[in-house]
Coordinates of C-alpha atoms and ligand atoms in Angstrom, one line a residue:
X24 CA -12.1 14.3 -57.6
X25 CA -8.5 14.0 -56.7
X26 CA -7.4 11.5 -54.0
X27 CA -4.8 12.7 -51.6
X28 CA -1.3 11.3 -52.3
X29 CA 0.3 9.1 -49.6
X30 CA 3.0 11.1 -47.9
X31 CA 6.6 10.0 -48.6
X32 CA 7.2 9.4 -44.9
X33 CA 4.0 7.4 -44.4
X34 CA 5.5 4.5 -42.5
X35 CA 7.3 6.7 -39.9
X36 CA 4.2 8.9 -39.8
X37 CA 1.9 6.0 -38.9
X38 CA 4.4 4.7 -36.3
X39 CA 4.5 8.1 -34.8
X40 CA 0.7 8.3 -34.8
X41 CA 0.2 4.9 -33.1
X42 CA 2.5 5.9 -30.3
X43 CA -0.1 8.3 -29.1
X44 CA -2.7 5.5 -28.5
X45 CA -5.4 8.1 -29.3
X46 CA -7.2 6.4 -32.1
X47 CA -10.6 5.1 -31.2
X48 CA -10.5 6.6 -27.7
X49 CA -13.7 8.2 -26.4
X50 CA -14.6 11.8 -26.8
X51 CA -12.8 14.2 -24.4
X52 CA -13.8 17.6 -23.2
X53 CA -10.5 19.2 -23.9
X54 CA -10.6 18.3 -27.6
X55 CA -14.2 19.2 -27.9
X56 CA -13.4 22.6 -26.5
X57 CA -10.8 23.1 -29.2
X58 CA -13.2 22.4 -32.1
X59 CA -15.8 24.6 -30.4
X60 CA -13.3 27.5 -30.1
X61 CA -12.1 26.9 -33.7
X62 CA -15.5 27.2 -35.1
X63 CA -16.3 30.3 -33.0
X64 CA -13.0 32.0 -33.9
X65 CA -13.3 31.3 -37.7
X66 CA -17.1 31.9 -37.7
X67 CA -17.7 28.5 -39.4
X68 CA -20.6 26.1 -38.6
X69 CA -18.2 23.1 -38.5
X70 CA -14.8 22.2 -37.0
X71 CA -13.0 18.9 -36.5
X72 CA -10.0 17.5 -34.8
X73 CA -8.9 14.4 -36.7
X74 CA -6.2 11.8 -37.0
X75 CA -5.3 10.2 -40.3
X76 CA -4.5 6.5 -40.0
X77 CA -3.9 3.8 -42.7
X78 CA -7.4 4.1 -44.2
X79 CA -9.5 6.7 -42.3
X80 CA -9.7 10.2 -41.1
X81 CA -10.7 9.3 -37.6
X82 CA -12.5 12.2 -35.8
X83 CA -11.5 12.8 -32.2
X84 CA -13.7 15.8 -31.8
X85 CA -16.2 17.6 -33.9
X86 CA -18.3 20.7 -33.6
X87 CA -21.6 21.2 -35.6
X88 CA -21.4 17.9 -37.3
X89 CA -21.7 14.3 -35.9
X90 CA -19.2 12.1 -37.7
X91 CA -16.9 9.3 -36.4
X92 CA -14.7 8.8 -39.4
X93 CA -14.4 9.6 -43.1
X94 CA -12.7 7.1 -45.6
X95 CA -9.2 8.3 -46.3
X96 CA -10.0 8.4 -50.1
X97 CA -12.7 11.0 -49.4
X98 CA -10.8 13.0 -46.8
X99 CA -9.9 16.7 -47.3
X100 CA -7.6 16.4 -44.2
X101 CA -5.7 13.6 -46.0
X102 CA -4.6 16.4 -48.3
X103 CA -3.7 18.7 -45.4
X104 CA -1.2 16.3 -43.9
X105 CA 0.8 16.6 -47.2
X106 CA 1.2 20.3 -46.5
X107 CA 3.9 22.1 -44.6
X108 CA 1.5 24.8 -43.5
X109 CA -2.3 25.1 -43.6
X110 CA -4.4 24.0 -46.6
X111 CA -7.0 26.6 -47.4
X112 CA -9.7 26.2 -50.1
X113 CA -11.8 29.2 -50.3
X114 CA -14.3 27.8 -52.8
X115 CA -14.4 24.0 -53.4
X116 CA -16.7 24.4 -56.4
X117 CA -14.0 26.3 -58.4
X118 CA -11.2 24.0 -57.3
X119 CA -10.5 21.3 -59.9
X120 CA -9.4 18.8 -57.2
X121 CA -12.7 18.9 -55.3
X122 CA -15.5 20.4 -57.4
X123 CA -17.1 16.9 -57.9
X124 CA -16.5 15.5 -54.4
X125 CA -19.7 13.9 -52.9
X126 CA -19.6 16.2 -49.9
X127 CA -19.3 19.3 -52.2
X128 CA -22.1 18.4 -54.6
X129 CA -24.2 16.8 -51.9
X130 CA -24.7 16.9 -48.1
X131 CA -23.2 18.7 -46.1
X132 CA -22.4 20.9 -49.1
X133 CA -18.8 21.8 -48.2
X134 CA -17.7 25.1 -49.8
X135 CA -14.9 26.4 -47.7
X136 CA -12.2 24.4 -46.0
X137 CA -9.2 25.5 -43.9
X138 CA -7.0 22.8 -42.2
X139 CA -3.8 22.9 -40.2
X140 CA -1.7 19.8 -39.9
X141 CA -1.2 18.4 -36.4
X142 CA 2.5 17.5 -35.9
X143 CA 3.7 14.8 -33.6
X144 CA 6.7 15.6 -31.4
X145 CA 8.8 13.7 -34.0
X146 CA 7.6 16.2 -36.6
X147 CA 5.2 14.0 -38.6
X148 CA 1.8 15.3 -39.7
X149 CA -0.5 12.8 -38.0
X150 CA -3.8 14.7 -38.2
X151 CA -5.5 18.0 -38.6
X152 CA -7.5 20.7 -37.1
X153 CA -10.0 22.0 -39.7
X154 CA -12.9 24.4 -40.0
X155 CA -15.6 24.0 -42.7
X156 CA -18.3 26.3 -44.1
X157 CA -21.1 25.8 -46.5
X158 CA -20.4 29.0 -48.4
X159 CA -17.3 30.3 -50.0
X160 CA -15.2 32.6 -47.8
X161 CA -11.8 33.7 -46.6
X162 CA -10.0 33.8 -43.2
X163 CA -8.7 37.0 -41.8
X164 CA -5.0 37.0 -41.0
X165 CA -6.0 37.0 -37.2
X166 CA -8.2 33.9 -37.8
X167 CA -5.4 32.3 -39.7
X168 CA -2.9 32.9 -36.9
X169 CA -5.4 31.8 -34.2
X170 CA -6.2 28.6 -36.0
X171 CA -2.5 27.7 -36.2
X172 CA -2.1 28.5 -32.5
X173 CA -5.0 26.2 -31.7
X174 CA -3.4 23.4 -33.7
X175 CA -0.3 23.9 -31.6
X176 CA -2.4 23.5 -28.5
X177 CA -3.9 20.3 -29.8
X178 CA -0.4 19.0 -30.5
X179 CA 0.5 19.8 -26.9
X180 CA -2.7 18.1 -25.6
X181 CA -1.8 15.0 -27.5
X182 CA 1.7 15.1 -26.1
X183 CA 0.3 15.3 -22.6
X184 CA -2.0 12.4 -23.4
X185 CA 1.0 10.3 -24.6
X186 CA 3.1 11.2 -21.6
X187 CA 0.3 10.3 -19.3
X188 CA -0.2 7.0 -21.1
X189 CA 3.4 6.1 -20.9
X190 CA 3.5 7.0 -17.2
X191 CA 0.4 4.9 -16.5
X192 CA 2.1 1.9 -18.3
X193 CA 5.3 2.5 -16.4
X194 CA 3.4 2.7 -13.2
X195 CA 1.5 -0.4 -13.8
X196 CA 4.7 -2.3 -14.7
X197 CA 6.4 -0.9 -11.5
X198 CA 3.4 -1.9 -9.4
X199 CA 3.3 -5.4 -10.9
X200 CA 7.0 -5.8 -10.2
X201 CA 6.7 -4.4 -6.7
X202 CA 3.8 -6.8 -6.1
X203 CA 5.9 -9.8 -7.3
X204 CA 8.7 -8.7 -5.1
X205 CA 6.5 -8.3 -2.1
X206 CA 4.9 -11.7 -2.8
X207 CA 8.3 -13.4 -3.0
X208 CA 9.4 -11.7 0.2
X209 CA 6.2 -12.7 1.9
X210 CA 6.6 -16.3 0.9
X211 CA 10.3 -16.4 1.8
X212 CA 9.7 -14.7 5.1
X213 CA 6.8 -17.1 5.9
X214 CA 9.0 -20.1 5.1
X215 CA 11.8 -18.7 7.3
X216 CA 9.5 -17.5 10.1
X217 CA 7.7 -20.8 10.6
X218 CA 10.7 -22.8 11.7
X219 CA 12.0 -19.9 13.7
X220 CA 8.8 -19.7 15.7
X221 CA 9.0 -23.4 16.4
X222 CA 12.5 -22.8 17.6
X223 CA 11.4 -19.9 19.8
X224 CA 8.4 -21.8 21.1
X225 CA 10.2 -25.0 22.1
X226 CA 13.1 -23.0 23.6
X227 CA 10.5 -21.2 25.7
X228 CA 9.0 -24.5 26.8
X229 CA 12.4 -25.8 27.8
X230 CA 13.3 -22.6 29.7
X231 CA 10.2 -23.0 31.8
X232 CA 11.3 -26.4 32.9
X233 CA 13.9 -26.9 35.6
X234 CA 17.3 -27.0 33.9
X235 CA 20.9 -26.9 34.9
X236 CA 22.2 -23.3 35.0
X237 CA 24.6 -24.0 32.2
X238 CA 21.8 -25.3 30.0
X239 CA 19.7 -22.3 31.0
X240 CA 22.2 -19.8 29.6
X241 CA 22.7 -21.9 26.4
X242 CA 19.0 -22.0 26.0
X243 CA 18.8 -18.2 26.5
X244 CA 21.5 -17.8 23.9
X245 CA 19.5 -19.9 21.5
X246 CA 16.4 -17.8 22.3
X247 CA 18.1 -14.5 21.7
X248 CA 19.7 -15.6 18.5
X249 CA 16.3 -16.9 17.3
X250 CA 14.6 -13.7 18.2
X251 CA 17.3 -11.6 16.5
X252 CA 16.7 -13.6 13.3
X253 CA 12.9 -13.2 13.7
X254 CA 13.2 -9.5 14.0
X255 CA 15.5 -9.3 11.0
X256 CA 13.1 -11.2 8.9
X257 CA 10.2 -9.2 10.2
X258 CA 12.0 -6.0 9.3
X259 CA 12.6 -7.1 5.8
X260 CA 9.0 -8.3 5.3
X261 CA 7.5 -5.2 6.9
X262 CA 9.8 -3.0 4.8
X263 CA 8.4 -4.5 1.6
X264 CA 4.8 -4.2 2.9
X265 CA 5.5 -0.5 3.9
X266 CA 6.9 0.1 0.4
X267 CA 3.7 -1.3 -1.1
X268 CA 1.5 0.7 1.3
X269 CA 0.1 -2.6 2.5
X270 CA 0.9 -2.5 6.1
X271 CA -2.2 -2.1 8.3
X272 CA -2.2 -1.4 12.0
X273 CA -4.3 -3.2 14.5
X274 CA -6.3 -1.5 17.2
X275 CA -6.5 -4.0 20.0
X276 CA -6.3 -3.2 23.7
X277 CA -2.8 -3.6 25.2
X278 CA -0.8 -2.4 28.2
X279 CA 2.0 0.0 27.4
X280 CA 3.8 -0.8 30.6
X281 CA 3.7 -4.5 30.0
X282 CA 4.8 -4.0 26.4
X283 CA 7.9 -1.9 27.4
X284 CA 8.7 -4.5 30.1
X285 CA 8.5 -7.2 27.5
X286 CA 10.8 -5.3 25.0
X287 CA 13.3 -4.8 27.8
X288 CA 13.1 -8.5 28.9
X289 CA 13.8 -9.6 25.4
X290 CA 17.0 -7.6 25.3
X291 CA 18.1 -8.1 28.9
X292 CA 20.5 -10.9 27.9
X293 CA 22.3 -8.6 25.4
X294 CA 22.6 -5.9 28.1
X295 CA 24.0 -8.4 30.6
X296 CA 26.5 -9.7 28.1
X297 CA 27.8 -6.1 27.5
X298 CA 27.6 -5.3 31.2
X299 CA 25.2 -2.5 30.5
X300 CA 22.4 -1.3 32.7
X301 CA 19.0 -1.7 31.0
X302 CA 16.3 0.1 33.1
X303 CA 12.8 1.4 32.7
X304 CA 11.1 4.4 34.1
X305 CA 7.3 4.2 33.7
X306 CA 4.8 6.9 34.6
X307 CA 2.3 5.2 37.0
X308 CA -0.5 7.2 35.5
X309 CA -0.4 5.5 32.1
X310 CA -3.8 3.8 31.8
X311 CA -3.9 0.1 32.2
X312 CA -5.2 -0.5 28.7
X313 CA -4.8 1.6 25.5
X314 CA -5.9 0.6 22.0
X315 CA -3.2 0.2 19.4
X316 CA -0.9 -2.1 17.5
X317 CA 1.1 -3.8 20.2
X318 CA 3.2 -6.0 18.0
X319 CA 4.3 -3.1 15.8
X320 CA 5.0 -1.0 18.8
X321 CA 7.1 -3.8 20.3
X322 CA 9.0 -4.0 17.0
X323 CA 9.8 -0.3 17.2
X324 CA 10.9 -0.6 20.8
X325 CA 13.1 -3.6 20.1
X326 CA 14.7 -1.8 17.1
X327 CA 15.4 1.3 19.3
X328 CA 16.6 -0.6 22.4
X329 CA 18.8 -3.0 20.4
X330 CA 20.4 -0.1 18.5
X331 CA 21.0 1.7 21.8
X332 CA 22.6 -1.4 23.3
X333 CA 24.6 -2.0 20.1
X334 CA 26.1 1.5 20.1
X335 CA 26.8 1.8 23.8
X336 CA 30.0 0.5 25.5
X337 CA 29.6 1.9 29.0
X338 CA 26.8 3.0 31.1
X339 CA 23.4 1.9 30.0
X340 CA 20.1 2.3 28.3
X341 CA 16.9 3.6 29.9
X342 CA 13.4 3.3 28.5
X343 CA 11.1 6.0 29.8
X344 CA 7.4 6.5 29.3
X345 CA 5.5 9.6 30.5
X346 CA 1.9 10.8 30.0
X347 CA 2.1 14.2 28.4
X348 CA -1.5 14.8 27.6
X349 CA -4.8 13.3 28.5
X350 CA -8.4 13.8 27.2
X351 CA -11.6 11.9 27.9
X352 CA -11.0 9.7 24.9
X353 CA -7.3 9.3 24.6
X354 CA -3.9 9.7 26.2
X355 CA -0.6 10.9 24.7
X356 CA 2.4 9.0 26.0
X357 CA 6.0 10.1 25.3
X358 CA 8.3 7.2 25.0
X359 CA 12.1 7.7 25.0
X360 CA 15.0 5.3 24.6
X361 CA 18.0 6.9 26.1
X362 CA 21.6 5.6 25.8
X363 CA 25.1 6.7 27.0
X364 CA 26.7 5.5 23.8
X365 CA 28.8 6.8 20.9
X366 CA 26.3 9.4 19.8
X367 CA 25.6 10.6 16.3
X368 CA 27.2 13.6 14.6
X369 CA 24.7 16.5 13.9
X370 CA 25.2 16.2 10.1
X371 CA 24.1 12.6 10.1
X372 CA 20.9 13.2 12.0
X373 CA 18.9 14.4 9.0
X374 CA 19.5 11.2 6.9
X375 CA 19.4 8.8 9.8
X376 CA 15.9 7.5 9.1
X377 CA 16.6 6.9 5.4
X378 CA 16.9 3.4 4.1
X379 CA 20.2 1.7 4.1
X380 CA 21.8 4.6 5.9
X381 CA 24.6 3.9 8.4
X382 CA 26.5 6.7 9.9
X383 CA 29.8 5.4 8.5
X384 CA 31.2 2.5 6.7
X385 CA 33.2 1.8 9.8
X386 CA 29.9 1.4 11.7
X387 CA 28.9 -1.5 9.4
X388 CA 32.2 -3.2 9.8
X389 CA 32.2 -2.8 13.5
X390 CA 28.5 -3.3 14.4
X391 CA 26.9 -5.0 11.4
X392 CA 23.3 -4.3 10.6
X393 CA 21.2 -3.6 7.5
X394 CA 20.4 0.1 7.9
X395 CA 16.8 -0.8 7.6
X396 CA 15.8 -0.7 11.3
X397 CA 15.4 3.0 11.7
X398 CA 13.7 3.4 8.2
X399 CA 11.1 0.9 9.3
X400 CA 10.8 2.4 12.8
X401 CA 10.2 5.8 11.3
X402 CA 7.6 4.6 8.9
X403 CA 5.8 2.6 11.6
X404 CA 5.7 5.6 13.8
X405 CA 4.5 7.7 10.9
X406 CA 1.6 5.2 10.4
X407 CA 0.8 5.7 14.0
X408 CA 0.4 9.4 13.3
X409 CA 3.5 10.4 15.2
X410 CA 7.0 11.4 14.4
X411 CA 10.4 10.1 15.5
X412 CA 12.4 12.6 17.5
X413 CA 16.1 12.3 18.1
X414 CA 18.7 14.2 20.0
X415 CA 22.3 13.1 20.3
X416 CA 25.7 14.3 21.3
X417 CA 28.8 12.5 20.0
X418 CA 30.6 10.7 22.8
X419 CA 27.7 11.3 25.3
X420 CA 24.8 9.4 23.9
X421 CA 21.5 9.5 22.1
X422 CA 17.8 9.8 22.8
X423 CA 15.3 8.4 20.3
X424 CA 11.6 9.1 21.1
X425 CA 8.1 9.6 19.9
X426 CA 4.7 10.7 21.2
X427 CA 1.8 8.3 20.7
X428 CA -1.8 9.4 21.1
X429 CA -3.8 6.2 21.7
X430 CA -7.5 5.8 22.6
X431 CA -8.2 4.6 26.2
X432 CA -10.2 1.5 26.6
X433 CA -13.5 1.7 28.4
X434 CA -13.2 -1.1 31.1
X435 CA -16.9 -0.7 31.9
X436 CA -19.2 -2.6 31.4
X437 CA -17.5 -5.1 33.6
X438 CA -15.9 -7.9 31.7
X439 CA -16.2 -11.6 32.5
X440 CA -13.2 -13.4 33.8
X441 CA -12.8 -15.9 30.9
X442 CA -10.2 -17.7 32.9
X443 CA -12.8 -19.0 35.3
X444 CA -16.1 -18.6 33.5
X445 CA -15.8 -21.5 31.0
X446 CA -13.8 -22.9 28.1
X447 CA -12.3 -21.6 24.9
X448 CA -12.1 -23.5 21.6
X449 CA -8.9 -23.4 19.5
X450 CA -8.5 -24.8 16.0
X451 CA -5.3 -24.8 14.1
X452 CA -4.1 -27.5 11.7
X453 CA -0.5 -27.1 12.9
X454 CA 0.1 -29.1 16.2
X455 CA 2.9 -26.8 17.1
X456 CA 0.6 -23.7 16.9
X457 CA -2.1 -25.4 19.0
X458 CA 0.5 -26.4 21.5
X459 CA 1.7 -22.8 21.8
X460 CA -1.8 -21.5 22.0
X461 CA -2.8 -24.0 24.7
X462 CA 0.3 -23.2 26.6
X463 CA -0.4 -19.4 26.5
X464 CA -4.0 -19.9 27.7
X465 CA -3.2 -22.4 30.4
X466 CA -0.4 -20.1 31.7
X467 CA -3.0 -17.4 32.2
X468 CA -5.2 -19.8 34.1
X469 CA -7.7 -20.3 31.4
X470 CA -9.2 -23.5 29.9
X471 CA -9.2 -24.6 26.3
X472 CA -10.2 -27.4 24.0
X473 CA -7.7 -27.5 21.1
X474 CA -8.1 -29.4 17.8
X475 CA -6.0 -29.8 14.7
X476 CA -9.0 -31.2 12.8
X477 CA -11.8 -28.7 12.1
X478 CA -14.4 -31.5 11.7
X479 CA -13.7 -32.8 15.2
X480 CA -13.9 -29.2 16.5
X481 CA -17.4 -28.9 15.0
X482 CA -18.4 -32.0 16.9
X483 CA -17.0 -30.6 20.1
X484 CA -18.9 -27.3 19.6
X485 CA -22.2 -29.3 19.3
X486 CA -21.5 -30.7 22.8
X487 CA -19.8 -27.8 24.7
X488 CA -20.8 -24.1 24.9
X489 CA -17.6 -22.1 24.5
X490 CA -16.7 -18.6 25.7
X491 CA -14.9 -17.8 22.5
X492 CA -13.5 -19.7 19.5
X493 CA -10.0 -19.1 18.0
X494 CA -9.6 -20.2 14.5
X495 CA -6.6 -20.5 12.2
X496 CA -7.6 -19.3 8.7
X497 CA -5.5 -21.5 6.4
X498 CA -6.4 -25.1 6.9
X499 CA -6.5 -27.7 4.2
X500 CA -9.8 -29.5 4.7
X501 CA -12.1 -26.8 5.9
X502 CA -10.7 -23.3 6.1
X503 CA -11.3 -20.9 8.9
X504 CA -13.9 -18.9 7.0
X505 CA -16.1 -22.0 6.3
X506 CA -15.5 -23.3 9.8
X507 CA -16.6 -19.9 11.3
X508 CA -19.8 -20.1 9.3
X509 CA -20.6 -23.5 10.6
X510 CA -19.6 -22.7 14.2
X511 CA -21.7 -19.6 14.1
X512 CA -24.8 -21.6 13.3
X513 CA -24.1 -23.9 16.2
X514 CA -23.2 -21.2 18.8
X515 CA -24.5 -17.9 17.4
X516 CA -23.5 -15.8 20.3
X517 CA -19.9 -16.9 20.8
X518 CA -17.3 -14.4 19.6
X519 CA -15.0 -15.9 17.0
X520 CA -11.4 -14.7 16.5
X521 CA -9.4 -15.3 13.4
X522 CA -5.7 -16.1 13.7
X523 CA -3.4 -15.7 10.7
X524 CA 0.1 -14.7 9.7
X525 CA -1.4 -13.3 6.6
X526 CA -2.6 -9.8 7.4
X527 CA -3.0 -8.6 3.8
X528 CA -5.7 -6.1 3.1
X529 CA -7.6 -8.7 1.2
X530 CA -7.5 -11.2 4.1
X531 CA -8.6 -8.6 6.6
X532 CA -11.5 -7.6 4.4
X533 CA -12.6 -11.2 4.0
X534 CA -12.3 -11.7 7.8
X535 CA -14.5 -8.6 8.4
X536 CA -17.2 -9.8 6.0
X537 CA -17.2 -13.4 7.2
X538 CA -18.6 -12.8 10.6
X539 CA -15.5 -12.9 12.7
X540 CA -15.5 -10.7 15.9
X541 CA -11.8 -10.2 16.0
X542 CA -8.5 -10.8 14.2
X543 CA -5.0 -11.5 15.7
X544 CA -1.9 -11.4 13.5
X545 CA 0.4 -14.3 14.1
X546 CA 2.7 -14.4 15.9
X547 CA 0.9 -12.6 18.6
X548 CA 1.9 -11.7 22.2
X549 CA 0.1 -13.6 24.9
X550 CA -1.1 -10.2 26.3
X551 CA -2.8 -9.3 23.0
X552 CA -4.8 -12.5 23.1
X553 CA -5.7 -11.9 26.7
X554 CA -6.9 -8.3 26.2
X555 CA -8.9 -9.3 23.1
X556 CA -10.6 -12.0 25.1
X557 CA -11.3 -9.6 27.9
X558 CA -12.9 -7.2 25.4
X559 CA -14.9 -9.7 23.4
X560 CA -16.3 -12.0 26.1
X561 CA -19.3 -10.1 27.6
X562 CA -21.2 -10.9 30.8
X563 CA -24.5 -11.0 28.9
X564 CA -23.2 -13.5 26.4
X565 CA -25.9 -15.9 25.4
X566 CA -28.5 -13.1 25.3
X567 CA -26.9 -10.4 23.2
X568 CA -23.7 -10.6 21.3
X569 CA -20.7 -8.4 21.9
X570 CA -19.7 -5.7 19.5
X571 CA -19.1 -7.4 16.2
Ligands
ADP939 P1 21.4 -0.8 11.4 O1 21.5 -0.7 12.9 O2 20.9 -2.1 11.0 O3 22.7 -0.5 10.7 P2 19.5 1.3 11.7 O4 18.6 1.8 10.6 O5 18.8 0.7 12.9 O6 20.4 0.2 10.9 O7 20.5 2.4 12.1 C1 21.1 3.2 11.1 C2 22.4 3.8 11.7 O8 22.1 4.8 12.6 C3 23.3 2.8 12.4 O9 24.1 2.1 11.6 C4 24.1 3.8 13.3 O10 25.1 4.3 12.6 C5 23.1 4.8 13.7 N1 22.4 4.6 15.0 C6 21.2 4.1 15.2 N2 20.9 4.1 16.5 C7 22.0 4.6 17.1 C8 22.3 4.9 18.5 N3 21.4 4.6 19.5 N4 23.5 5.4 18.8 C9 24.4 5.7 17.8 N5 24.1 5.5 16.5 C10 23.0 5.0 16.2

């Protein structure tokens, strides 16, 4: 028996073979089909698709015979890869190279062999497609041609396999990189946002105290500057979340009218400075409460209103909201932000919502900005199942709008007025956060016991029945999840709300499975907290728990 010689290009051939990452992979239907068809076409009982590595003929697929690999020294296909074209042996027993081969003189008694080399895209013979019979025979020229064509198909299949593998690897790498980037941005933004919120909170506290008019306007200036910074940081953070498909929307009751008013109030100072009118026109038939993501909608409104003010020199900006459709379950509201500003040329409208797009370089010089605002706005509105609409005329002004369909909130059964019915419990390890929380609740006329130490809060919960408990999630000693479990065993019927700046999918899932009744993303608007409490605190509390 003659062993197959090692091909002259063996090193390159093996390198080419290994690039396919096909060795030792499981069976696959596509390859099995090829060996099946090959044996049917050539009318042979056996067919194999194999790869030849350093020391084996490894079988990717076989028909009629069950074999994983054959030692290279005993492999017929190892001879085939030395051929330019097919290797055909019509009768093994009369061929001096093979007549004493163990598979010829014994089981499975190979008599006829026809193999076609499988070539890699670099041109190396890395394997073979072969058919085998137990009696001597010949192939017709049609069978010959068909076998070669099938071998070409296998080569294509392998190529596809390799491309897919490479894409998968590239995708995994890109995802890992995007994840790292998002993580870094999240950490950075958190680090920047925390002091900014302290700034915002303390300024608000000072503004609510009697101050000298001069101080009042300085404080407002600090507040506006701080808010601009917060929205800039939020935009960058959200952009990275949107890119990673990790931005989730909340569905919490809120008031559209209040929200628009809030967005306008936040920009009023900017309007006053530029001596622009900033007005609202709100349809009185918009339901009191709709369910949606108030903070994201506020962000959209702020982006649109601040752009409108930025690109307007004379006249003003009007925010209008109209009900355009109403069903039993939901309401569609059209919200438009209309300005009398510089307008946008028709040819720029199509790319306006792309990242980093500014209508002209002169715009950047004159007005600043990152070009991210509208890209984020569009993606947020897309997430809300709507579409940004814009009309504009150069020199006359622009109108940016969208239609939002939001579920109405059933205000029956009657809710309890938590402001007068009892006390709330608030736990956050940050004294600043508890201070802000207490302030917001007191301002609404409610009562609250607030603690920085979860263990002290547990003691309090053993003494006092609470209407609802608000828990920060990340606390060093006892985290919000553990605390919720313990509180739940003390006051099983009290709704528990999680508060966290981390609204990643993982966190929301953990919150859902840890027995919380609600989640509020920090920083939240006072109205979001109020509406959530309205919803969760039920009159029958103590007998049956509200919707969990
Ligand atoms: P930024 O304002 O940070 O540059 P945006 O994505 O918010 O980024 O806006 C992109 C560009 O769209 C702006 O630079 C400006 O050229 C144009 N634009 C946006 N809103 C208006 C508007 N109301 N009037 C005129 N141009 C606008």
